[in-house]
């Protein structure tokens, strides 16, 4: 674990140096693409056409318009790498009085705490290792979404809604660097009794991050002696991302239905290791299903993160096969409380790290006078 955190320190300084010479970056602000809620993670991230609770502020702000009667709150906590990285999510959706508009607030944090700062591990005078010079710092990314969803058409045969986010980002690497970012998302959702369609444009106008750096004279000296660039200011731009979603709700009887959804995550920041990979457009599919039993019990499964990887049986490291990330989940509704569970991989295909994730949703009841 200590070695992993030291690697994170070195990676952080490499990223800081690279920021000084680049603007558009692949995988920029990637912490905003992890997901929200165990329901969505259990369905492989296929949520753009079906999220209609407080998590819609994250998945598709147009879905907030279906929160019409009472405010609702959602929360989730997940851990990466045996608890080294922590991901926290909290959101609220508040319907307005006209029964057509809803506002939402979302807060996201992804951070690694207690990273060893080994810049001064070696004593410059004696050349000896001095472990008393090791301190600790945190590296964390914060995202805040101010969301709005409005129902445009509401008939028994079809419902159409629009939504948008104002995205505020704050990122910091100890006392060495911090950034402020601003972006905009937009979403559309169309629902019939059986069909679901959703479209989301994330970072619609590109998300802009302005980095500033603050190194002491001693830190600058160490960075200089180790051949690291010492930046002063930098900008980082996140390319737009388009997510297309479609689903169908198979209603078998009054007690059981099955929702199947497919999302296509389209990126424009260069060739990625995805199912459809080209330069500059890559497409990453997400597939998810949810069985609904009497609107009380939910069973979920999903597939996502298709990648080209090496076969386990290949000792020459030349045979490549398609691999994917499966996920499972379940949910239980008890009155105005929904508890969701997901079992999914939060790392990558080459180093799978499956974990248990729980999330909570509470519908706030109106007071009766």
Short mmCIF file of N, CA and C in Angstrom, two decimals, residues 19 22-23 25 27-32 141-142 167-171 178-183 203 206-212 233-239:
data_model
loop_
_atom_site.label_atom_id
_atom_site.label_comp_id
_atom_site.label_asym_id
_atom_site.label_seq_id
_atom_site.Cartn_x
_atom_site.Cartn_y
_atom_site.Cartn_z
N UNK A 19 0.83 19.05 -17.57
CA UNK A 19 -0.16 20.10 -17.71
C UNK A 19 0.44 21.37 -18.26
N UNK A 22 0.33 21.01 -22.23
CA UNK A 22 -0.82 20.48 -22.97
C UNK A 22 -2.09 21.17 -22.54
N UNK A 23 -3.08 21.17 -23.45
CA UNK A 23 -4.39 21.73 -23.14
C UNK A 23 -5.45 20.66 -23.22
N UNK A 25 -6.73 17.14 -23.17
CA UNK A 25 -6.15 15.91 -22.63
C UNK A 25 -7.15 14.78 -22.69
N UNK A 27 -8.90 11.55 -21.32
CA UNK A 27 -9.27 11.14 -19.96
C UNK A 27 -9.23 12.30 -18.97
N UNK A 28 -9.44 13.51 -19.46
CA UNK A 28 -9.48 14.66 -18.56
C UNK A 28 -10.73 14.60 -17.69
N UNK A 29 -10.59 14.93 -16.40
CA UNK A 29 -11.70 14.89 -15.45
C UNK A 29 -12.42 13.55 -15.46
N UNK A 30 -11.67 12.48 -15.58
CA UNK A 30 -12.27 11.15 -15.70
C UNK A 30 -13.01 10.74 -14.43
N UNK A 31 -12.70 11.36 -13.30
CA UNK A 31 -13.41 11.01 -12.07
C UNK A 31 -14.89 11.32 -12.17
N UNK A 32 -15.28 12.22 -13.09
CA UNK A 32 -16.69 12.54 -13.28
C UNK A 32 -17.42 11.49 -14.11
N UNK A 141 -10.35 15.27 -6.01
CA UNK A 141 -11.11 15.94 -7.06
C UNK A 141 -12.55 16.10 -6.59
N UNK A 142 -13.10 17.29 -6.78
CA UNK A 142 -14.47 17.59 -6.37
C UNK A 142 -15.27 18.05 -7.59
N UNK A 167 -21.61 22.74 -14.30
CA UNK A 167 -20.64 21.89 -13.64
C UNK A 167 -19.49 22.74 -13.10
N UNK A 168 -19.25 22.62 -11.80
CA UNK A 168 -18.14 23.33 -11.16
C UNK A 168 -17.18 22.30 -10.59
N UNK A 169 -15.90 22.41 -10.93
CA UNK A 169 -14.90 21.44 -10.52
C UNK A 169 -13.82 22.12 -9.69
N UNK A 170 -13.36 21.40 -8.68
CA UNK A 170 -12.20 21.85 -7.90
C UNK A 170 -11.29 20.66 -7.68
N UNK A 171 -10.03 20.79 -8.01
CA UNK A 171 -9.07 19.71 -7.89
C UNK A 171 -7.81 20.23 -7.19
N UNK A 178 -3.60 23.32 -7.58
CA UNK A 178 -5.06 23.26 -7.51
C UNK A 178 -5.64 23.84 -8.78
N UNK A 179 -6.88 23.46 -9.07
CA UNK A 179 -7.53 23.90 -10.31
C UNK A 179 -8.99 24.17 -10.06
N UNK A 180 -9.51 25.12 -10.81
CA UNK A 180 -10.94 25.41 -10.85
C UNK A 180 -11.43 25.18 -12.27
N UNK A 181 -12.59 24.54 -12.39
CA UNK A 181 -13.12 24.23 -13.70
C UNK A 181 -14.60 24.56 -13.80
N UNK A 182 -15.05 24.78 -15.02
CA UNK A 182 -16.45 25.11 -15.29
C UNK A 182 -16.87 24.46 -16.59
N UNK A 183 -18.05 23.84 -16.58
CA UNK A 183 -18.56 23.20 -17.78
C UNK A 183 -20.07 23.14 -17.79
N UNK A 203 -19.91 18.11 -21.06
CA UNK A 203 -18.85 19.07 -21.40
C UNK A 203 -19.15 19.68 -22.77
N UNK A 206 -16.89 22.20 -24.01
CA UNK A 206 -15.61 21.84 -23.40
C UNK A 206 -15.57 22.37 -21.96
N UNK A 207 -15.05 21.56 -21.06
CA UNK A 207 -14.92 21.98 -19.66
C UNK A 207 -13.52 22.53 -19.45
N UNK A 208 -13.45 23.71 -18.89
CA UNK A 208 -12.20 24.46 -18.76
C UNK A 208 -11.68 24.36 -17.33
N UNK A 209 -10.46 23.90 -17.17
CA UNK A 209 -9.80 23.84 -15.88
C UNK A 209 -8.58 24.77 -15.89
N UNK A 210 -8.52 25.67 -14.94
CA UNK A 210 -7.38 26.57 -14.81
C UNK A 210 -6.54 26.14 -13.61
N UNK A 211 -5.32 25.69 -13.88
CA UNK A 211 -4.43 25.19 -12.84
C UNK A 211 -3.48 26.28 -12.37
N UNK A 212 -3.22 26.29 -11.09
CA UNK A 212 -2.19 27.15 -10.50
C UNK A 212 -1.31 26.30 -9.61
N UNK A 233 1.48 28.28 -14.35
CA UNK A 233 0.05 28.27 -14.63
C UNK A 233 -0.20 27.38 -15.84
N UNK A 234 -1.40 26.84 -15.94
CA UNK A 234 -1.73 25.99 -17.06
C UNK A 234 -3.23 25.88 -17.19
N UNK A 235 -3.68 25.47 -18.36
CA UNK A 235 -5.10 25.22 -18.60
C UNK A 235 -5.28 23.80 -19.12
N UNK A 236 -6.40 23.22 -18.79
CA UNK A 236 -6.73 21.87 -19.22
C UNK A 236 -8.16 21.88 -19.73
N UNK A 237 -8.38 21.39 -20.95
CA UNK A 237 -9.70 21.39 -21.56
C UNK A 237 -10.18 19.96 -21.76
N UNK A 238 -11.43 19.72 -21.40
CA UNK A 238 -12.05 18.41 -21.55
C UNK A 238 -12.93 18.41 -22.79
N UNK A 239 -12.66 17.48 -23.69
CA UNK A 239 -13.44 17.38 -24.92
C UNK A 239 -14.88 16.98 -24.63
#
